[in-house]
Tab-separated table of C-alpha atoms in Angstrom:
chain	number	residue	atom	x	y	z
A	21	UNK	CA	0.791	13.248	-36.854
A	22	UNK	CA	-0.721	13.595	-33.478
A	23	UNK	CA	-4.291	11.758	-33.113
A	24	UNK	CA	-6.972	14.329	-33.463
A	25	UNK	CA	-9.281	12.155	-31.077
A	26	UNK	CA	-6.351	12.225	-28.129
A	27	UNK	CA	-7.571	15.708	-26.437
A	28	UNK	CA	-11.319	13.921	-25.718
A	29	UNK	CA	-9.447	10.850	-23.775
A	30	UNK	CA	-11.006	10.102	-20.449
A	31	UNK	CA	-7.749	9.085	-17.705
A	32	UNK	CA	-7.942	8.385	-14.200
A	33	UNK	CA	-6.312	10.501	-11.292
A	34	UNK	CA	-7.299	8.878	-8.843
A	35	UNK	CA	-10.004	6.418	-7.528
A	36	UNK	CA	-12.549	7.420	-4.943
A	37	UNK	CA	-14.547	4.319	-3.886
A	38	UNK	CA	-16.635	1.406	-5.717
A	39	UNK	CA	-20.650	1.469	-6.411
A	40	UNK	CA	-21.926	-2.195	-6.952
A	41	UNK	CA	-19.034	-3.462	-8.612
A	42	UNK	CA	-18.519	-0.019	-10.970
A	43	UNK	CA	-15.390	2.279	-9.921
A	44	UNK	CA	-15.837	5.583	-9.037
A	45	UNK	CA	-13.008	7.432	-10.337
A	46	UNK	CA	-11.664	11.099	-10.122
A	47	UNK	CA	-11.010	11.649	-14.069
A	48	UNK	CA	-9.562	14.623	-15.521
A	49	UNK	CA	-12.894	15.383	-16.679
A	50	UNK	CA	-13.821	15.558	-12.875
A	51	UNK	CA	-10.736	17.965	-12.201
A	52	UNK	CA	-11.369	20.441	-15.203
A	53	UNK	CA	-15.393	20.805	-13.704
A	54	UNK	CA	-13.367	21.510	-10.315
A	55	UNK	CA	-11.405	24.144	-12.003
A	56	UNK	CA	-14.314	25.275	-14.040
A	57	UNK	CA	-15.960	25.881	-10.594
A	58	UNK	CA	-13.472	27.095	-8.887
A	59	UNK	CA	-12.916	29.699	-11.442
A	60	UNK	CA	-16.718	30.784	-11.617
A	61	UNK	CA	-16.335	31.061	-7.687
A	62	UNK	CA	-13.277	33.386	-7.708
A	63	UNK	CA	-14.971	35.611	-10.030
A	64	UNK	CA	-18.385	35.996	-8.441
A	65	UNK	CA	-17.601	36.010	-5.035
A	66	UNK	CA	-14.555	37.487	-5.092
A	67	UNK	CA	-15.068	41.022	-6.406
A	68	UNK	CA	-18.763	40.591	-4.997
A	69	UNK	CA	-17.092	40.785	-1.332
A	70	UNK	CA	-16.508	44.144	-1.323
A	71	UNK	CA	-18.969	45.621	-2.835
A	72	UNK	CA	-19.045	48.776	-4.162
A	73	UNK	CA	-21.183	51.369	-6.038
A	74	UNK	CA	-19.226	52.189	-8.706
A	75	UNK	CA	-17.871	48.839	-9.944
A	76	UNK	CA	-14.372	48.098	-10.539
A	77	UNK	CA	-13.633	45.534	-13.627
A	78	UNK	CA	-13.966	42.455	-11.988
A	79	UNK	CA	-17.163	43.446	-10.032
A	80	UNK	CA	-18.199	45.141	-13.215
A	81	UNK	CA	-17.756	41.395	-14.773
A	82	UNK	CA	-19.943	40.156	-12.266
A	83	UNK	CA	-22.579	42.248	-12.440
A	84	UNK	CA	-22.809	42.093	-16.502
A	85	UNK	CA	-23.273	38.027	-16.513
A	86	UNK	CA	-25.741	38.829	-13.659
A	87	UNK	CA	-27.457	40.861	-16.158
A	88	UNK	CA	-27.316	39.755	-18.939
A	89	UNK	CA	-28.755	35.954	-18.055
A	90	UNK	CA	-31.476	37.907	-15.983
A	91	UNK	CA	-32.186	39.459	-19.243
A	92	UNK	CA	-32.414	36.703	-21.368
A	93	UNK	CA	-34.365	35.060	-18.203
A	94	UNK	CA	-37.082	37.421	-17.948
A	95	UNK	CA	-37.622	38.263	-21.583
A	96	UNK	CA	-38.725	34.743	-22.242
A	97	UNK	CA	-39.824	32.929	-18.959
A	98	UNK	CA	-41.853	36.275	-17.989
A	99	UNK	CA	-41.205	37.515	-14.384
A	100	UNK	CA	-41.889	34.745	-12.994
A	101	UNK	CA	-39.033	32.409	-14.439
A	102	UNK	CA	-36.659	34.287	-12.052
A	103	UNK	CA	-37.587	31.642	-9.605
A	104	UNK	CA	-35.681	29.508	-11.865
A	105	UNK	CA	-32.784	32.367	-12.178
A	106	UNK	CA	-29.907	30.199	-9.626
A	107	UNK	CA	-30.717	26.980	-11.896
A	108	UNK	CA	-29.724	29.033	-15.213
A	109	UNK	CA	-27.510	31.400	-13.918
A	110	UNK	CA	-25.621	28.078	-13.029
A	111	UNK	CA	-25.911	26.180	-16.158
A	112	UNK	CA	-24.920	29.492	-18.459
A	113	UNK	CA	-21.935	30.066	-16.236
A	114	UNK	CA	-20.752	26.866	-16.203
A	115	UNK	CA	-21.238	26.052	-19.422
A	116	UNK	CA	-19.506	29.340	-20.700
A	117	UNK	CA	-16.139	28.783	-18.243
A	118	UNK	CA	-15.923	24.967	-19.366
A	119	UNK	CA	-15.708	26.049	-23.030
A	120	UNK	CA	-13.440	28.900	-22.498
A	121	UNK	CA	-10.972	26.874	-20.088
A	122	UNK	CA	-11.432	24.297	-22.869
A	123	UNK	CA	-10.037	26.690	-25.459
A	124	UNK	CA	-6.644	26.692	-23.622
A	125	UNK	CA	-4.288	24.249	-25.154
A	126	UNK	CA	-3.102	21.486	-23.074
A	127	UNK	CA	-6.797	21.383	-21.200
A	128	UNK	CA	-9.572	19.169	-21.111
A	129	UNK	CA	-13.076	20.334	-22.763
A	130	UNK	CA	-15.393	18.873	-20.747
A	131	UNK	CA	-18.457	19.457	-22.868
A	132	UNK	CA	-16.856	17.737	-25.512
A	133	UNK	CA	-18.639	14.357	-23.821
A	134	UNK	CA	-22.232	13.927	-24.703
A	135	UNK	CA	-22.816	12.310	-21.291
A	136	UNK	CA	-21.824	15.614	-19.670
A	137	UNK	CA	-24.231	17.817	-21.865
A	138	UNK	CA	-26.751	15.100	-22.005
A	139	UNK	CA	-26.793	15.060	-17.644
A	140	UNK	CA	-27.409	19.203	-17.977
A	141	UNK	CA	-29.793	18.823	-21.357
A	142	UNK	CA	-31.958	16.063	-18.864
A	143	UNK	CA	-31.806	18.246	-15.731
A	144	UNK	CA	-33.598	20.456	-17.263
A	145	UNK	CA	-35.801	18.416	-18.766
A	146	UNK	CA	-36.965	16.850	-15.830
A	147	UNK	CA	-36.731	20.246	-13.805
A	148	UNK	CA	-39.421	20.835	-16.729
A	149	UNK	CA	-41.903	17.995	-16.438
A	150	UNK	CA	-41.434	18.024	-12.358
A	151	UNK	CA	-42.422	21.944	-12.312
A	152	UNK	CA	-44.616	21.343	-14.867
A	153	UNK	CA	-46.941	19.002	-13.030
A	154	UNK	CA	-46.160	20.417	-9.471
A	155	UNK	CA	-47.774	24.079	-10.631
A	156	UNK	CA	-50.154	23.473	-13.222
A	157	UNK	CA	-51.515	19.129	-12.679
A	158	UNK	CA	-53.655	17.908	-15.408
A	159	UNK	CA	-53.179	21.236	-17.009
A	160	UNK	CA	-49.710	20.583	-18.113
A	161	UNK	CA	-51.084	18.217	-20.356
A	162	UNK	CA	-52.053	20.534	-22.238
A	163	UNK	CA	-48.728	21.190	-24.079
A	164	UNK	CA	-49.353	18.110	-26.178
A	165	UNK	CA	-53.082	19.399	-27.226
A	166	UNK	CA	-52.279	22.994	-28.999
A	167	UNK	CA	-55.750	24.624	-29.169
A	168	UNK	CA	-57.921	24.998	-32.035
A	169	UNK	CA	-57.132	21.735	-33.928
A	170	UNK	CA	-59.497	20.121	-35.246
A	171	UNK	CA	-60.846	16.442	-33.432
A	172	UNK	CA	-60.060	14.031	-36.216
A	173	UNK	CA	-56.751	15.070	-36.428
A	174	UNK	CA	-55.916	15.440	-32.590
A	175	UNK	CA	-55.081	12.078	-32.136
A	176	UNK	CA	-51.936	12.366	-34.900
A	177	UNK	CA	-50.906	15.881	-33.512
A	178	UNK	CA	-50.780	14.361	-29.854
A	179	UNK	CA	-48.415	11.755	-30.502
A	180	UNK	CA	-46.315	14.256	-32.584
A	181	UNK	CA	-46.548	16.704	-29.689
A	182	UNK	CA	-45.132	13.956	-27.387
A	183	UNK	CA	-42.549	13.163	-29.944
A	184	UNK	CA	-41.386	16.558	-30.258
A	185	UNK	CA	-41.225	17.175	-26.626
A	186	UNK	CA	-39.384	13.995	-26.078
A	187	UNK	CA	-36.979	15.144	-28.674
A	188	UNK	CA	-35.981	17.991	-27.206
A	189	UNK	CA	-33.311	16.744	-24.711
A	190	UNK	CA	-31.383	14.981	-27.393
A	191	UNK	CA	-30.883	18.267	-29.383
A	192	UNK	CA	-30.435	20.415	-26.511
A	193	UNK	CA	-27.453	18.318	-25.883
A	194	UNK	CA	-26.416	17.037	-29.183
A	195	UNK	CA	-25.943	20.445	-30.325
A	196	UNK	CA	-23.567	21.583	-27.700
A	197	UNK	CA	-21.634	18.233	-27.661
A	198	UNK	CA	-21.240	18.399	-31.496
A	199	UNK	CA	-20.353	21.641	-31.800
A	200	UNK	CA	-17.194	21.702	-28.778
A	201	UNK	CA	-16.176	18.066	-30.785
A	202	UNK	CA	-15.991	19.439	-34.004
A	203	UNK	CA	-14.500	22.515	-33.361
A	204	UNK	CA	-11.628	20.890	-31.366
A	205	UNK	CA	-11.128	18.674	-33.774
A	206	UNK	CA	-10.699	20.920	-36.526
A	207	UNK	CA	-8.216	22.912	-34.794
A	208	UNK	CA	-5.949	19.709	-33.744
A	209	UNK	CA	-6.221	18.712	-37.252
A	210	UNK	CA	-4.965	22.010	-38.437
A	211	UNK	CA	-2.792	22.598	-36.168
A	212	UNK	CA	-0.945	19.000	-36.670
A	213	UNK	CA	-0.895	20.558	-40.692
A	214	UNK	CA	1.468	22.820	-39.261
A	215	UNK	CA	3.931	20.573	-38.189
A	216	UNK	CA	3.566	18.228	-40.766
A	217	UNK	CA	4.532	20.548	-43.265
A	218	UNK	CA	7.415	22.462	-41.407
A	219	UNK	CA	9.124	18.659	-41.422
A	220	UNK	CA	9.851	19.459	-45.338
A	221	UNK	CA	12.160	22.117	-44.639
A	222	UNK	CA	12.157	25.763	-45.671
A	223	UNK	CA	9.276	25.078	-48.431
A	224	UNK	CA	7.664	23.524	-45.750
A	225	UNK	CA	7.884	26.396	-43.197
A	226	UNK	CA	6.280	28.807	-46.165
A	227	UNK	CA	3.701	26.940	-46.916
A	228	UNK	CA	2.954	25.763	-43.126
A	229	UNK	CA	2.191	29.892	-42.668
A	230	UNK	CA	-1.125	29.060	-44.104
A	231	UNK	CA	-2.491	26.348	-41.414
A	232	UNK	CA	-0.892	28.614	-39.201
A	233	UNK	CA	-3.226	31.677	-40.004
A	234	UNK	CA	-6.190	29.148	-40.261
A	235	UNK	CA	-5.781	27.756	-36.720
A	236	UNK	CA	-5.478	31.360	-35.630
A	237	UNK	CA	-8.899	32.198	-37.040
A	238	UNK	CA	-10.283	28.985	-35.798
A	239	UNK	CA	-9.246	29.918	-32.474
A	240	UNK	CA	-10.967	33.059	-32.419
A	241	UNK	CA	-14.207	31.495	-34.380
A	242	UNK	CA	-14.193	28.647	-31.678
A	243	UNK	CA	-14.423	31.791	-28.983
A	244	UNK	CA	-17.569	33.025	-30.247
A	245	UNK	CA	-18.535	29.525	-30.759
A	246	UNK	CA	-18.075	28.619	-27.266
A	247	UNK	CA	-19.957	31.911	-26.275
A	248	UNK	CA	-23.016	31.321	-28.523
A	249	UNK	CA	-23.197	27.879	-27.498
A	250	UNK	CA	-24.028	28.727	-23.746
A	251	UNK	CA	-25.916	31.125	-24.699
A	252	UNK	CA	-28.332	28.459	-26.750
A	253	UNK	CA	-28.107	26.317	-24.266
A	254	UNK	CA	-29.229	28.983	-21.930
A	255	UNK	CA	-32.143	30.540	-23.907
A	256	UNK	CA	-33.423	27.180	-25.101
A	257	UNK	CA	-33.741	26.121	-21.181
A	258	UNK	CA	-35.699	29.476	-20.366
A	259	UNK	CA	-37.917	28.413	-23.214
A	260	UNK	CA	-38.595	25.089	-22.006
A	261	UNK	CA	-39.371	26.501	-18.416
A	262	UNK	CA	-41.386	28.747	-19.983
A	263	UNK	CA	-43.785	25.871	-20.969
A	264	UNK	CA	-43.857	24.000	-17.104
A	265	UNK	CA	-44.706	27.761	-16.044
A	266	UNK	CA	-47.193	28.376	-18.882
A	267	UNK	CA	-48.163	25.426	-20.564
A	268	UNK	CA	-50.794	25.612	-23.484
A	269	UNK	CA	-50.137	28.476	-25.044
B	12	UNK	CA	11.751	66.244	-55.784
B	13	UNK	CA	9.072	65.355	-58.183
B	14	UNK	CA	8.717	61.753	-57.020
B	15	UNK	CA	8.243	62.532	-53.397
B	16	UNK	CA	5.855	65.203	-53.924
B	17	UNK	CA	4.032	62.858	-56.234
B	18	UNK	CA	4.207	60.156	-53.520
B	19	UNK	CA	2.986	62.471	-51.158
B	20	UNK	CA	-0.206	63.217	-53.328
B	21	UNK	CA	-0.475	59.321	-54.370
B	22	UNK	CA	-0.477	58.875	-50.397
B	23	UNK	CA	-3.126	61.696	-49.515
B	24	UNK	CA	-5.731	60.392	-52.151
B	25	UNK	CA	-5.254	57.108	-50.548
B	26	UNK	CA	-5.863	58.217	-47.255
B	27	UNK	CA	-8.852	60.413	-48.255
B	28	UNK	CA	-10.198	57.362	-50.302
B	29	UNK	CA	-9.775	55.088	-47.287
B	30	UNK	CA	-11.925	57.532	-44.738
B	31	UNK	CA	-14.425	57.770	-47.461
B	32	UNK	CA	-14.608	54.006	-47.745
B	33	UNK	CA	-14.390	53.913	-44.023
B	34	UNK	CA	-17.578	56.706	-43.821
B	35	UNK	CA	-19.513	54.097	-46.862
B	36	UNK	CA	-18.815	51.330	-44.656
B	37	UNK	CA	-20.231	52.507	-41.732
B	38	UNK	CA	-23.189	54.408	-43.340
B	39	UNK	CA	-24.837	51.689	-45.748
B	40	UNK	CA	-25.192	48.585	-44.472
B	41	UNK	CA	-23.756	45.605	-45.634
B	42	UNK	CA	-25.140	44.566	-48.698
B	43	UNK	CA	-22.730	41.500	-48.972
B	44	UNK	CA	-22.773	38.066	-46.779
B	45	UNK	CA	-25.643	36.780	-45.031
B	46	UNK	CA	-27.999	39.587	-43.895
B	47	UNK	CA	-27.526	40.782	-40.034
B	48	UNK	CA	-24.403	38.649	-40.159
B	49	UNK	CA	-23.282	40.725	-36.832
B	50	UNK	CA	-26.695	41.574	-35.840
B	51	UNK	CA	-26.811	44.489	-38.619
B	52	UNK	CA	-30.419	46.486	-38.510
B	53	UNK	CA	-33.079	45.102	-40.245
B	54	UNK	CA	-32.491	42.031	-39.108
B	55	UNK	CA	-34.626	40.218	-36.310
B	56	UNK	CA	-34.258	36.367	-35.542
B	57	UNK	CA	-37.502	35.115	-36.078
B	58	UNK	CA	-36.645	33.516	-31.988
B	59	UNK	CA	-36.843	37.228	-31.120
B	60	UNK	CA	-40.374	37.787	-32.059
B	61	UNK	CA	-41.236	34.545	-30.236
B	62	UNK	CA	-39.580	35.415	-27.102
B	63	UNK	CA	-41.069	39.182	-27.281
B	64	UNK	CA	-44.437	37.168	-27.782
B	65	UNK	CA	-44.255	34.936	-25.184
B	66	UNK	CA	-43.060	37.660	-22.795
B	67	UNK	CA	-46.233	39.906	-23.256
B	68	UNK	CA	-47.756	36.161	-22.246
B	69	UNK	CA	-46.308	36.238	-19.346
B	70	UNK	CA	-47.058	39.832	-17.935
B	71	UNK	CA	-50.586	39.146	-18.871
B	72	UNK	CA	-50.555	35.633	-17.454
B	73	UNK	CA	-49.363	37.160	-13.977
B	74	UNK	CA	-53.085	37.779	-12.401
B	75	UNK	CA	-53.893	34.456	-12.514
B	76	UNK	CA	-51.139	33.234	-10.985
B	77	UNK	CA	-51.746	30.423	-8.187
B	78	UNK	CA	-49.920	28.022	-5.879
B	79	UNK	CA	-48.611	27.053	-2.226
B	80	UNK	CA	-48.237	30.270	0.430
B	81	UNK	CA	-44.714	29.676	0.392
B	82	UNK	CA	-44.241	30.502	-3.341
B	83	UNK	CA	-46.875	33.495	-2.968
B	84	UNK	CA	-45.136	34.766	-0.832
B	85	UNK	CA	-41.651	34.487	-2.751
B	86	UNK	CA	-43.050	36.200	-6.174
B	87	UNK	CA	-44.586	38.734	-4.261
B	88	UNK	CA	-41.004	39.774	-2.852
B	89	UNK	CA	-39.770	38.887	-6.048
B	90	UNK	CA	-42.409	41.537	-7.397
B	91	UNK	CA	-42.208	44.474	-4.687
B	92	UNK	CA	-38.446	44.136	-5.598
B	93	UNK	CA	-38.871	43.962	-9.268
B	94	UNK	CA	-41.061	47.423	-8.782
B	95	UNK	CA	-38.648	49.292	-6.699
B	96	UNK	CA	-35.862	48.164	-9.560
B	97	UNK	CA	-38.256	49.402	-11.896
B	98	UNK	CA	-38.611	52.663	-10.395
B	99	UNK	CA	-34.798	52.860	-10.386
B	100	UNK	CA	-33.963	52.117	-14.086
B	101	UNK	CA	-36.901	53.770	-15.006
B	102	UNK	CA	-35.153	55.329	-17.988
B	103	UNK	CA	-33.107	52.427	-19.174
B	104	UNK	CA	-36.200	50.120	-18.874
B	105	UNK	CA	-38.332	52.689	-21.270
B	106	UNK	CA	-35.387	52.885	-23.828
B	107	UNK	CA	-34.901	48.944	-23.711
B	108	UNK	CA	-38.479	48.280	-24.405
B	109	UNK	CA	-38.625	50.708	-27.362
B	110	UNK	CA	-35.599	49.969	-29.072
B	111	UNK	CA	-36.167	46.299	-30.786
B	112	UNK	CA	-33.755	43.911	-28.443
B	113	UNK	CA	-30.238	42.831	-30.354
B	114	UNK	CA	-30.570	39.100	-30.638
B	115	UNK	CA	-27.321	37.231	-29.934
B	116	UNK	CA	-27.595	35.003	-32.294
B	117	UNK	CA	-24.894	36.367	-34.958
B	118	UNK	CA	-23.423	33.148	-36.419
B	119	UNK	CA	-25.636	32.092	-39.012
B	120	UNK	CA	-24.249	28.573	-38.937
B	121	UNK	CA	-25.028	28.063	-35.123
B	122	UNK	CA	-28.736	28.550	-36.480
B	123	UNK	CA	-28.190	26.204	-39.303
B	124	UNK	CA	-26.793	23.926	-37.105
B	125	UNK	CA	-29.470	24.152	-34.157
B	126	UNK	CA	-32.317	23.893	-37.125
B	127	UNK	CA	-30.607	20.531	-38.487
B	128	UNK	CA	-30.395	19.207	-34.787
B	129	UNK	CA	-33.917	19.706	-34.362
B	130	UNK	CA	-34.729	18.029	-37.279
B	131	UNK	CA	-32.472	14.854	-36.505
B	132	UNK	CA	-33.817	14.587	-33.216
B	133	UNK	CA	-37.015	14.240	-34.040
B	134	UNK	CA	-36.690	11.106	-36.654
B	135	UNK	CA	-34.523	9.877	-33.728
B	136	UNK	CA	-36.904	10.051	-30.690
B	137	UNK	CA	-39.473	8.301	-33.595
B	138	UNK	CA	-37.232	6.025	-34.709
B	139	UNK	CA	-36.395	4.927	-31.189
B	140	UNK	CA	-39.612	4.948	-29.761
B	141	UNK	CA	-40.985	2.745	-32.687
B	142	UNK	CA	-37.914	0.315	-32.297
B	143	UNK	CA	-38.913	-0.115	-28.146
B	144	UNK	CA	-42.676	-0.334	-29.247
B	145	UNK	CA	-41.789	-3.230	-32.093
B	146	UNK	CA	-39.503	-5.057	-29.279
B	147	UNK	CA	-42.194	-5.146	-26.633
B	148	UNK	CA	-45.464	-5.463	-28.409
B	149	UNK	CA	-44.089	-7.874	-30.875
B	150	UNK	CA	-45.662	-5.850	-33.852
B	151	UNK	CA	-42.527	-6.786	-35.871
B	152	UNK	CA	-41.910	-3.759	-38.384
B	153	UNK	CA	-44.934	-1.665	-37.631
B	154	UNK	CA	-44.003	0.269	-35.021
B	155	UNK	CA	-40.630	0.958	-36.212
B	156	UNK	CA	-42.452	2.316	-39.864
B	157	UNK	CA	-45.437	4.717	-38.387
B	158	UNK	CA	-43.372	6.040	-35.356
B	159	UNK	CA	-40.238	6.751	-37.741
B	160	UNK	CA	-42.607	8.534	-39.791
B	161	UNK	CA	-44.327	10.488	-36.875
B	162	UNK	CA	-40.798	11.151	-35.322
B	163	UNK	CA	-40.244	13.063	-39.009
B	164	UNK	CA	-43.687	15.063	-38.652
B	165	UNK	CA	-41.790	15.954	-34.894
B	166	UNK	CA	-38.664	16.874	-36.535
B	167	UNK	CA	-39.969	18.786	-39.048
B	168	UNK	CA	-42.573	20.766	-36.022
B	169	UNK	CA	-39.498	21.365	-34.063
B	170	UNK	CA	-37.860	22.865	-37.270
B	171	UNK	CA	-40.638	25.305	-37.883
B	172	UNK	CA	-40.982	26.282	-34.000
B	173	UNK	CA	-37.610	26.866	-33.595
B	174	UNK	CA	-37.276	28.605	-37.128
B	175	UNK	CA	-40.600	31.085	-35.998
B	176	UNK	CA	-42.452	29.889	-39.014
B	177	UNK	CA	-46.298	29.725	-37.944
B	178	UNK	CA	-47.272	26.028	-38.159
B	179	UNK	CA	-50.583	25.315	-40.253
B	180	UNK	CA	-53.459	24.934	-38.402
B	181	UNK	CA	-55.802	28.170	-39.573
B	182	UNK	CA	-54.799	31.339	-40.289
B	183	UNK	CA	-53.162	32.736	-37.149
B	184	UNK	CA	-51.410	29.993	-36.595
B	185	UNK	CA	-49.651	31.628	-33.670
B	186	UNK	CA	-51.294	29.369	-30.892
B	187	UNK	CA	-48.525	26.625	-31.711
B	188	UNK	CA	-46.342	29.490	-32.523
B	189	UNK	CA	-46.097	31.310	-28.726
B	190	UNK	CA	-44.853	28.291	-27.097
């Protein structure tokens, strides 16, 4: 049966250069982001050359992500997020094509690597903290003292403030990590099902019409997945910026 | 003769009996699975009042708005802009803001899921920060017990932000709540 862990393997294409001893190497990781990019790049700025007033389907496309991250943007970072709009616009984009190119069979998920979602989940944490005390100074201390607690219990609150703030990268990217690792995983596992039991012969090929219809279903439940994931990741940054642009709330 | 006829009639009560179902379906909503499964009525994420909360925060915050000239001067494009949109999509605007916004968040185990990684994040930052505290200090097990157990109290505030529940903290309890 083929190794359900085999899809997530890191290889070298080629090597760029060394850093301090370390190689720098062009992985396959490195080439699916290219394609991931390149794909994103095609679609926005392909059908946004010529533009025109009544959308055709690909500028249509466009125009909907636009949208719909502006949306989600705005209705929870307030106006004034949209300073931040390229930053998201970016992450939700990239996010999304990476899981969908992932999806293909034969391709690399490159979200499936917690040191990928971790280097997004920490970009915006820092994009956070650096905002956060550019705009508001001292004041963005204030997200660790909530108002209207009482003294002899501020000290407790504080540190659990600071712990839950600290905490937040690690879900951010745990979550989408998990979720792209365990859904791959359950479809190579079904999927090898399927040829285990068509090696038994005709018996075999009946019963193998169930994994069959599972992996199916997975692959569609693994679509919205991939979706829904981006889109957490998305709103869950605009709510973060929403604290470096109004902290103490 | 008779069997076709009564096939025929076997096959129209089926039919009518399908549209009916199909007319029930689509009338009354779901009463089975998880309620709102795909975003049915009734059903707001509690994430959706926070957001709507937080973005009346923000068009209130907007007057007091400072920084460098630069950035003034960016928002206040960003705003002239924003108006003259506005203006445009005056009608879609209206009927956005008065119909209650569908939440995309259908899959009620991506919530589960983001709840439980809230939770486990928090004893984790704790437990870590108590481990780096017992290493460098020297304060052999202490750190490690009172920071695992504040890293819980996190977890368990992250889990009621990101569920919408008000945290305690008086009545209104919506201070901790907006952010």
């Amino acid at each position: 049966m083929a190794d359900p862990i085999h899809q997530f393997e890191i290889k070298k294409i080629a090597t760029l250069g060394h850093i301090g001893g370390q190689e720098i190497a062009f992985t396959n990781s490195s080439l699916f982001m290219l394609i991931a990019v390149a794909t994103i790049s095609l679609l926005m700025l392909g059908p946004t050359m010529g533009r025109r007033l009544v959308p055709g389907r690909a500028q249509s496309l466009a125009e909907l992500s636009y949208e719909f991250v502006a949306d989600t943007l705005k209705s929870s970072a307030g106006a004034e997020g949209m300073k931040f709009f390229p930053l998201v616009f970016t992450l939700f984009m990239f996010i999304l094509t990476v899981n969908m190119i992932g999806l293909i069979p034969g391709t690399f998920t490159v979200t499936s690597h917690i040191i990928v979602t971790a280097a997004l989940s920490l970009l915006v944490f820092f994009t956070v903290i650096f905002y956060g005390v550019y705009r508001n100074g001292f004041k963005f201390l204030k997200l660790f003292v909530p108002s209207g607690i009482p003294v002899y219990i501020l000290p407790l609150i504080v540190f659990i403030e600071v712990l839950s703030f600290l905490s937040r990268p690690i879900s951010h990217s745990v979550r989408l990590f998990a979720n792209m690792l365990a859904g791959h995983i359950t479809l190579k596992v079904f999927a090898g099902f399927i040829t285990m039991l068509g090696g038994f012969g005709i018996a075999g090929w009946i019963g193998a019409a169930l994994p069959l219809a599972l992996t199916v279903s997975l692959t569609a439940l693994e679509m919205l997945v991939a979706f829904l994931q981006a889109y957490v990741f998305t709103i869950l940054t605009c709510i973060y910026l929403n604290d470096a642009i109004h902290p103490g709330h | 003769m008779r069997v076709s006829t009564l096939n025929a009639m076997i096959f129209i009560k089926f039919s009518v009996a399908c549209a009916a179902a199909r007319i029930l379906d689509s009338d009354i909503p779901p009463a089975y699975g998880p309620r709102g499964f795909w975003g049915g009525e009734g059903y707001s994420h509690p994430l959706a009042a926070w957001v709507e909360g937080m973005a009346d925060d923000a068009r209130d915050e907007k007057g007091s708005e400072k920084g460098p000239a630069d950035e003034a001067a960016l928002s206040a494009r960003l705003r002239t802009l924003g108006s003259k949109l506005g203006s445009t999509q005056l009608g879609k605007k209206a009927e956005d803001s008065s119909s209650a916004r569908p939440v995309a968040d259908p899959s009620a185990m991506a919530r589960g899921f983001r709840l439980s990684t809230e939770l486990v994040a928090g004893v984790l930052v704790g437990a870590m920060f108590g481990w780096l505290l017992d290493r460098w200090l020297g304060i052999s097990p202490w750190g490690l017990i009172v920071f695992l157990l504040l890293g819980f109290a996190a977890g368990v505030v992250n889990v009621m932000r990101a569920a919408g529940v008000a945290p305690g903290s008086g009545g209104s309890g919506s201070e901790t709540n907006k952010r």
